[in-house]
Every structure is written in C-alpha cells, then in structure tokens.
Coordinates of C-alpha atoms in Angstrom, one line a residue:
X95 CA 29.1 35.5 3.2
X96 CA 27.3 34.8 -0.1
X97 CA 25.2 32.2 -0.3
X98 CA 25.3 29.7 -3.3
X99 CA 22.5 27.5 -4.7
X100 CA 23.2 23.6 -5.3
X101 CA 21.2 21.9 -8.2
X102 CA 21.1 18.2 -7.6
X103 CA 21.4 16.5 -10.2
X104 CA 21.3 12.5 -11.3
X105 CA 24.5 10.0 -11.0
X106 CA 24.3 10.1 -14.8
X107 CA 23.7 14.0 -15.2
X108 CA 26.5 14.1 -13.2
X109 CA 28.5 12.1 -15.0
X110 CA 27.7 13.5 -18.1
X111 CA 28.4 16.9 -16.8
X112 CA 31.9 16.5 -15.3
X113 CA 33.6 14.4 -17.6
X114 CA 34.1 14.3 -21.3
X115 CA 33.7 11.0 -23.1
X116 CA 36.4 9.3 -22.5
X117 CA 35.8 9.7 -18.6
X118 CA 39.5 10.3 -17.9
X119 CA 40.0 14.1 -18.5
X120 CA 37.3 16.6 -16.0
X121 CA 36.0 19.3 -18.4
X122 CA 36.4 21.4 -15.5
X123 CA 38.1 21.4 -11.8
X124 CA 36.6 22.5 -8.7
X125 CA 38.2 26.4 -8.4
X126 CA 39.6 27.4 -4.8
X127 CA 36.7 29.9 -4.3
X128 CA 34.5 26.9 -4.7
X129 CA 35.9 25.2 -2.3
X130 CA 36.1 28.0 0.0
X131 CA 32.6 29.0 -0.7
X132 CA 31.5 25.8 1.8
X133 CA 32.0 26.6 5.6
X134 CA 33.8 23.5 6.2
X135 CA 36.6 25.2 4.0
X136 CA 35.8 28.2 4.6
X137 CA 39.2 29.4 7.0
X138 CA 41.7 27.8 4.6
X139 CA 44.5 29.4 3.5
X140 CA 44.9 29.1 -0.5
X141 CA 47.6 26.6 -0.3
X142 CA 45.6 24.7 1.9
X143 CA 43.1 24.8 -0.3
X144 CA 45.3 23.9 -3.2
X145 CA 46.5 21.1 -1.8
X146 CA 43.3 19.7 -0.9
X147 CA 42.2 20.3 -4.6
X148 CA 45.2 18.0 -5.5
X149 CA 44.7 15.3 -2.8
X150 CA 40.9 14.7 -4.1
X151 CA 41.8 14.4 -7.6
X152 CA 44.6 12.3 -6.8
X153 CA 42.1 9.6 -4.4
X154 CA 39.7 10.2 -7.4
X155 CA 42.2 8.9 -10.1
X156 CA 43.2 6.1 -7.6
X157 CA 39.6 5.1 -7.2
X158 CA 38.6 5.3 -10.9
X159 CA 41.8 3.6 -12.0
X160 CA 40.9 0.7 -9.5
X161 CA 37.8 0.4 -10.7
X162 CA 38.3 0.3 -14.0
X163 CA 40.4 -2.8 -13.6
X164 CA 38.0 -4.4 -12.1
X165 CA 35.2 -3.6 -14.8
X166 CA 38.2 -4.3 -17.3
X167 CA 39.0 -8.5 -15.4
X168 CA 35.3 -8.8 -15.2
X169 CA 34.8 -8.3 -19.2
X170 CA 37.9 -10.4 -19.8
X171 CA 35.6 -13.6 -17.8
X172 CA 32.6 -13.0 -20.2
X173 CA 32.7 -15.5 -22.9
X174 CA 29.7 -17.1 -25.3
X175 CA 29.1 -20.8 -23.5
X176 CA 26.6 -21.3 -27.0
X177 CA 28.5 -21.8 -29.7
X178 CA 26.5 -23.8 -31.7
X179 CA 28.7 -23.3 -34.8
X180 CA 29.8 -26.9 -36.5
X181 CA 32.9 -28.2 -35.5
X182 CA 35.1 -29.7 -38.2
X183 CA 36.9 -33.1 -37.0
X184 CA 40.9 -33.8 -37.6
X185 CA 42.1 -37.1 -38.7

C-alpha cells in the first residue's frame, strides 16, 4: 500500500483551507479513497465508507450548528454599560 504524506497545518490554516467564507459550505469533502487510504479504514467496503463520510459531516453540522448558537446568545449579552450620551428629561 501507498503511503501518503500529512502536512500539519495551524487551526487557522486549517480553517482557512476547508471552508469558504461563510464557514458553512466545505470547498471540498474528504473522497472514499482518502478515507480508505488510512489503515483504520482501510477493509471497508465503499458503502461503508460512504456512510461514514455522511455520519462525520452530519456530527460536524450538529457541532458547528451548536456552537454557533452559543457564540450567537453570547453576542446577544454584550451591551455598552458607558453610555455617557446626555439624557433628555420628560415632564
């Protein structure tokens, strides 16, 4: 079996790399030979393989989703506590 080099690269690199801007859409998905390139896959059959493929991206979008909410409530409790601008009584 082929062996295949791994560059490691940065959180951000990586980040960068796999996702375009908006960090919802992949520019690319892992390919079945990929995934059977690594012995831990290595004897899967290529719907096994497929469906694996499908279960990551599915826990990925359940993960990202989560956490996006979360970054989402904790921008939502931000707010200014020095507003210094002059307050105009009512009679």
């Amino acid at each position: 079996m082929k062996k295949q080099a791994v560059k490691l690269v940065s959180g951000r690199e990586q980040e960068r790399a796999t996702f375009s801007p908006d960090l919802l859409t992949r520019i690319h998905d892992v390919t079945p030979a990929e995934v059977k390139a690594l012995p831990t896959f290595q004897y899967y059959s290529d719907e096994q393989v497929v469906q694996l493929i499908s279960t990551i991206k599915t826990f990925t979008q359940i993960g990202y989703s989560m956490f996006y909410e979360k970054q989402q409530e904790e921008e939502a409790k931000v707010f200014n506590l020095s507003d210094n601008s002059p307050k105009q009584n009512v009679a």
